[in-house]
Amino acid sequence: MKAMIRIECGGSARLAVLALLLAACQSGEEALSPETGEDEVVLMGETPVVGAALQFGTPQLWSSFFCRKGEVCQVADVNHDGKADAIAFSHGANNSNAVFVALSNGTRLGLPQQWSSFFCRSTETCAVGDVNQDSRPDLIAFTRGTTPRVFVALSTGTGFGAPQQWSSFFCRNGEVCKVADVNWDHRADLVAFRHRPIGNPNGVYVALSNGSSFGAPQEWTNGFCQSTQTCEVGDLTGDGSADILALTRDPSNDVFVGLSKQPVFGGGLPTQFELPALWSSFFCRTGEVCLVADVTGDRRQDLIAFNHGLDSANAVFVGQSTGAGFLPATKAHDFFCTKAQTCAVGDMTGDGKADVVAFTRGTNPRVFVGVSQ
């Protein structure tokens, strides 16, 4: 069974640990690696204080022209330099299905570059994720319809390759489909929530990536995330495997979590999600935009809620993950991402903490970033 040794220390202690590792190497012992199933030694900086005040800085203009009306825009580190970049799927806008990228240099986004001439049409669902374990997020398209296939375009670090079919049946009409590494093998997998009304089967299905295709759908849990709820995925415990979330919205505003679970006997990689557990009794109201990302740098992904015009407010709130629940929501910004804009989260600066991003759209499609403090 794979184990992680997490060492959190300052300068002098870090040097001592490095000395021990160097001595082990000189003695002929092999380096430890998670890919081999051996223990992993992770050197960390100062431990984030759980419950400490979280703030996003003043919105800064990072691009004066990116993400036009009708395009699907996301953020991900496509060139593996530690900083999240902006990605725009034309998605049929202006009769185009090209994909553009604006690379981050840590303080702003560069000029848009076309990385693909044709990927993810207007009837399809666009996503990004590292499906082949090269640390560069790739493009994923769910075709939906009567033949729900999945296509992938692999990132080269400077562009995306030709579309390849990785699954002949996954993500039907009506299902909520996500991309995340649920079994800790460093390859992004597919997750489909049935998303039906209460009283109907609401199974969650997973198709695992083997690095060149997705396997057959497997049911990892049942009765999770009904049609009135919002389904999400994210590594909430920091163990390297993504968990599932159901945001109930109005009137209860509860948040339920199903943790990625290892087999009962024999250890090994996760093969199912645990039964739903209540992690928050009030977060994410109807009308708010709610996302999941690690804003503190502790490897546990947190909840972020943008008011997005609800009650004429545009504040941003964070529910910090403790690994076993979410702390009460704290306001992290007074005004960011209005109702006309698209909200996103990602580590744009490369400091290990997710920032907030707003795509303004409209006739003047700019990108603003609020850096995590």
XYZ file of C-alpha atoms in Angstrom:
373
model
C 0.000 0.000 0.000
C 1.272 3.440 -0.886
C 2.068 5.762 2.037
C 3.002 9.423 2.168
C 5.372 10.872 4.731
C 4.513 14.574 5.012
C 7.223 16.661 6.646
C 6.284 20.247 7.433
C 9.225 22.327 8.556
C 11.157 25.555 8.379
C 14.660 26.197 7.075
C 16.891 24.412 9.627
C 14.670 21.372 9.966
C 14.378 21.171 6.181
C 18.171 21.080 5.856
C 18.348 18.279 8.407
C 15.807 16.230 6.481
C 17.657 16.825 3.212
C 20.859 15.669 4.875
C 19.173 12.441 5.934
C 17.872 11.868 2.416
C 21.317 12.529 0.934
C 22.848 10.048 3.360
C 20.290 7.444 2.314
C 21.132 8.012 -1.351
C 24.884 7.705 -0.677
C 24.278 4.448 1.159
C 22.842 2.959 -2.018
C 19.156 3.092 -1.121
C 16.823 3.846 -4.012
C 14.891 7.093 -4.138
C 11.312 6.834 -2.890
C 8.619 7.347 -5.518
C 4.794 7.247 -5.478
C 4.838 5.774 -8.997
C 6.524 2.619 -7.678
C 4.075 2.243 -4.827
C 6.766 3.112 -2.272
C 6.645 5.818 0.365
C 6.811 9.444 -0.747
C 8.646 12.094 1.238
C 7.158 15.564 0.757
C 8.913 18.646 2.060
C 6.469 21.414 2.896
C 6.829 25.028 3.959
C 4.980 26.647 6.821
C 1.772 24.800 7.706
C -1.342 26.845 6.818
C -3.361 27.696 9.918
C -6.756 26.027 9.727
C -9.420 28.689 10.118
C -7.033 31.591 9.523
C -8.465 34.643 7.765
C -8.545 34.153 3.999
C -8.484 37.051 1.568
C -8.258 37.578 -2.177
C -6.420 40.707 -3.279
C -7.732 43.662 -5.266
C -8.846 42.572 -8.780
C -6.025 43.021 -11.271
C -6.369 43.122 -15.058
C -4.501 40.116 -16.429
C -5.739 40.225 -20.021
C -7.396 42.938 -22.096
C -8.835 40.480 -24.620
C -9.704 36.836 -23.857
C -12.871 34.707 -23.661
C -15.514 36.099 -25.980
C -19.265 35.706 -25.621
C -20.337 32.126 -26.396
C -16.955 30.586 -25.623
C -16.363 28.069 -22.812
C -13.496 29.327 -20.668
C -11.544 27.513 -17.979
C -8.180 27.665 -16.220
C -5.520 24.923 -15.991
C -1.731 24.664 -16.121
C -1.386 23.368 -19.691
C 2.389 23.852 -20.016
C 3.419 22.432 -16.624
C 5.187 25.512 -15.276
C 3.209 25.570 -12.020
C 0.952 28.447 -13.055
C -2.629 28.018 -14.270
C -3.345 29.363 -17.764
C -6.582 30.501 -19.416
C -8.269 28.222 -21.963
C -11.062 29.236 -24.331
C -13.096 26.712 -26.344
C -14.748 28.571 -29.227
C -17.604 26.061 -28.860
C -19.326 27.097 -32.059
C -19.034 30.840 -31.455
C -18.403 32.682 -34.724
C -18.678 29.303 -36.514
C -15.437 28.130 -34.911
C -14.494 25.180 -32.725
C -10.874 26.168 -32.160
C -9.227 26.213 -28.729
C -7.122 29.167 -27.582
C -4.680 29.429 -24.687
C -3.297 32.471 -22.856
C -0.265 31.453 -20.808
C 0.303 32.891 -17.347
C 3.661 34.353 -16.357
C 2.576 34.760 -12.749
C 1.471 38.387 -13.050
C -0.585 38.459 -16.252
C -1.757 36.384 -19.221
C 0.029 36.435 -22.565
C -1.592 36.925 -25.952
C -4.087 34.254 -27.072
C -2.505 31.378 -29.026
C -4.448 28.810 -31.030
C -3.558 25.384 -29.632
C -6.199 23.396 -31.544
C -8.147 24.128 -34.722
C -11.088 21.868 -33.913
C -12.210 20.441 -30.562
C -15.482 20.344 -28.559
C -18.449 21.443 -30.651
C -21.419 23.486 -29.399
C -23.461 20.361 -28.584
C -20.656 18.833 -26.527
C -19.378 19.366 -22.976
C -15.785 20.624 -22.697
C -13.386 19.769 -19.872
C -9.670 19.631 -19.059
C -7.581 17.164 -17.054
C -4.256 15.318 -17.118
C -5.382 11.920 -18.413
C -1.952 10.460 -19.279
C 0.151 11.401 -16.229
C 2.568 13.818 -17.917
C 1.534 16.707 -15.611
C 0.000 18.653 -18.518
C -3.815 18.937 -18.558
C -5.414 17.642 -21.766
C -8.697 18.461 -23.490
C -11.761 16.243 -23.005
C -15.040 16.413 -24.935
C -18.229 14.549 -23.964
C -20.347 14.199 -27.121
C -23.598 13.359 -25.271
C -26.559 12.467 -27.519
C -27.550 8.949 -28.576
C -23.918 7.842 -28.849
C -22.204 9.348 -25.790
C -18.522 9.114 -26.653
C -15.505 10.803 -25.098
C -12.672 12.355 -27.114
C -9.274 13.494 -25.844
C -6.666 15.861 -27.294
C -3.348 15.437 -25.492
C -1.263 18.454 -24.532
C 2.279 18.697 -25.866
C 3.086 21.736 -23.755
C 2.833 24.001 -26.808
C -0.383 22.717 -28.383
C -3.050 19.999 -28.314
C -2.853 16.929 -30.536
C -5.520 15.495 -32.809
C -8.749 14.294 -31.132
C -8.699 10.602 -30.155
C -11.677 8.542 -29.016
C -11.003 7.293 -25.487
C -14.479 5.948 -24.660
C -17.352 4.687 -26.804
C -19.991 5.103 -24.083
C -19.904 7.561 -21.185
C -21.893 10.625 -20.040
C -25.462 10.444 -21.305
C -27.864 13.361 -21.724
C -28.971 14.654 -18.312
C -25.929 13.416 -16.451
C -23.421 15.747 -14.777
C -19.944 14.748 -15.895
C -16.642 15.735 -14.288
C -12.940 14.968 -14.673
C -10.713 14.151 -11.660
C -8.200 11.592 -10.399
C -10.336 9.442 -8.086
C -7.919 6.547 -7.538
C -4.563 8.257 -6.855
C -2.704 7.041 -9.939
C -1.999 10.612 -11.143
C -4.289 10.197 -14.181
C -7.582 12.083 -14.435
C -10.648 9.832 -14.646
C -14.256 10.417 -15.700
C -17.083 10.799 -13.167
C -20.778 10.812 -14.121
C -23.589 11.709 -11.713
C -26.994 10.313 -12.807
C -28.578 13.498 -11.332
C -32.218 12.411 -11.254
C -35.160 13.504 -9.027
C -35.455 11.992 -5.553
C -36.759 8.436 -5.592
C -34.868 7.549 -8.767
C -31.489 5.796 -9.040
C -28.766 8.402 -8.604
C -25.652 6.323 -9.028
C -22.217 7.820 -9.568
C -20.192 6.106 -12.280
C -16.450 6.196 -12.871
C -14.395 5.365 -15.970
C -10.742 5.014 -14.995
C -7.951 6.238 -17.265
C -5.141 3.835 -18.150
C -3.135 6.553 -19.879
C -4.400 5.804 -23.389
C -8.159 5.218 -22.933
C -10.947 5.120 -20.350
C -12.205 1.826 -18.982
C -15.795 0.623 -18.798
C -18.104 2.610 -16.476
C -18.209 1.272 -12.902
C -20.773 2.261 -10.269
C -18.867 3.643 -7.271
C -21.923 4.661 -5.192
C -25.696 5.037 -5.408
C -28.128 7.659 -4.141
C -25.859 10.709 -4.407
C -26.582 14.198 -5.808
C -30.197 14.562 -6.898
C -31.463 16.707 -9.761
C -32.067 19.762 -7.545
C -28.513 19.654 -6.209
C -25.136 20.697 -7.596
C -22.566 17.946 -8.080
C -18.830 18.568 -7.720
C -15.539 16.707 -7.312
C -12.354 17.590 -5.439
C -9.675 16.195 -3.139
C -11.009 17.396 0.206
C -8.712 15.366 2.466
C -5.393 15.885 0.680
C -4.824 12.159 0.126
C -4.431 12.512 -3.658
C -7.822 11.026 -4.557
C -10.795 13.190 -5.539
C -13.994 12.958 -3.514
C -17.572 13.790 -4.554
C -19.761 16.594 -3.230
C -23.486 17.358 -3.324
C -24.507 20.971 -2.663
C -28.197 20.803 -1.746
C -28.864 24.532 -2.307
C -32.124 26.079 -1.053
C -33.728 25.584 1.448
C -31.204 23.648 3.551
C -27.923 24.659 1.868
C -26.208 21.544 3.210
C -23.074 20.059 1.705
C -22.666 16.282 1.637
C -19.411 14.501 0.799
C -18.621 10.979 -0.367
C -14.937 10.280 0.253
C -12.910 8.200 -2.168
C -12.504 4.884 -0.371
C -9.880 2.137 -0.445
C -10.918 -1.532 -0.397
C -11.722 -2.881 3.083
C -9.294 -5.771 2.720
C -5.820 -5.640 1.231
C -5.484 -1.879 0.822
C -4.702 -0.726 -2.689
C -6.189 2.078 -4.754
C -9.725 3.402 -4.110
C -12.576 1.540 -5.813
C -15.679 3.294 -4.460
C -17.063 6.359 -2.689
C -18.138 6.236 0.933
C -21.715 6.904 2.042
C -22.653 10.614 2.116
C -21.541 12.528 5.204
C -22.668 16.040 6.175
C -19.679 18.393 5.931
C -21.493 21.749 6.109
C -24.954 22.809 7.258
C -24.891 26.121 5.395
C -22.941 26.866 2.229
C -23.802 27.742 -1.371
C -27.242 29.278 -1.816
C -29.379 29.011 -4.929
C -28.066 31.531 -7.444
C -24.480 31.506 -6.244
C -21.584 30.061 -8.278
C -19.802 27.471 -6.152
C -16.469 25.857 -6.991
C -13.812 23.692 -5.343
C -10.093 24.532 -5.081
C -7.236 24.654 -2.567
C -7.002 28.309 -1.559
C -4.735 27.778 1.478
C -1.984 25.576 0.016
C -2.576 22.684 2.440
C -3.460 20.226 -0.386
C -7.074 20.031 0.794
C -9.526 21.610 -1.603
C -11.926 24.146 -0.145
C -15.352 25.500 -1.116
C -15.601 28.892 -2.819
C -18.927 30.681 -3.289
C -19.390 33.723 -5.519
C -22.598 35.657 -4.700
C -22.728 36.457 -8.450
C -25.414 39.097 -8.085
C -27.569 37.226 -5.558
C -29.283 39.771 -3.288
C -27.392 42.456 -5.272
C -24.126 41.205 -3.731
C -20.911 40.106 -5.424
C -18.840 38.963 -2.457
C -16.725 35.787 -2.363
C -16.906 33.327 0.543
C -14.645 30.393 1.443
C -15.442 27.275 3.437
C -12.063 25.869 4.424
C -11.685 22.075 4.497
C -10.291 20.527 7.666
C -10.077 17.099 6.062
C -13.206 15.982 7.926
C -15.584 18.890 7.317
C -15.875 22.503 6.165
C -15.434 25.432 8.522
C -18.161 28.104 8.535
C -18.046 30.405 5.522
C -15.769 33.433 5.781
C -15.871 36.438 3.455
C -12.705 36.540 1.337
C -13.615 39.457 -0.940
C -16.292 42.167 -0.974
C -16.734 42.452 -4.734
C -15.577 40.011 -7.412
C -17.228 38.401 -10.469
C -20.550 40.025 -11.258
C -23.614 38.276 -12.666
C -22.643 39.053 -16.277
C -19.213 37.494 -15.807
C -17.892 33.912 -15.661
C -16.194 32.924 -12.389
C -13.283 30.501 -12.156
C -10.554 29.449 -9.716
C -6.954 28.367 -10.253
C -3.394 28.936 -9.070
C -2.471 31.689 -11.498
C 0.698 32.807 -9.678
C 2.268 29.419 -8.934
C 2.378 29.860 -5.155
C 0.333 26.720 -4.464
C -2.846 28.620 -3.540
C -5.842 29.011 -5.852
C -6.807 32.521 -6.956
C -10.178 33.783 -8.187
C -10.671 34.638 -11.861
C -13.392 36.626 -13.638
C -13.964 36.553 -17.412
C -15.940 39.721 -18.263
C -17.219 38.507 -21.678
C -19.208 41.032 -23.727
C -17.739 43.411 -26.281
C -14.648 43.953 -24.142
C -13.643 40.443 -22.971
C -11.120 41.040 -20.232
C -9.770 38.769 -17.484
C -9.394 39.891 -13.869
C -7.605 37.962 -11.120
C -7.856 38.242 -7.334
C -4.688 36.726 -5.914
C -4.970 34.587 -2.783
C -3.236 36.395 0.095
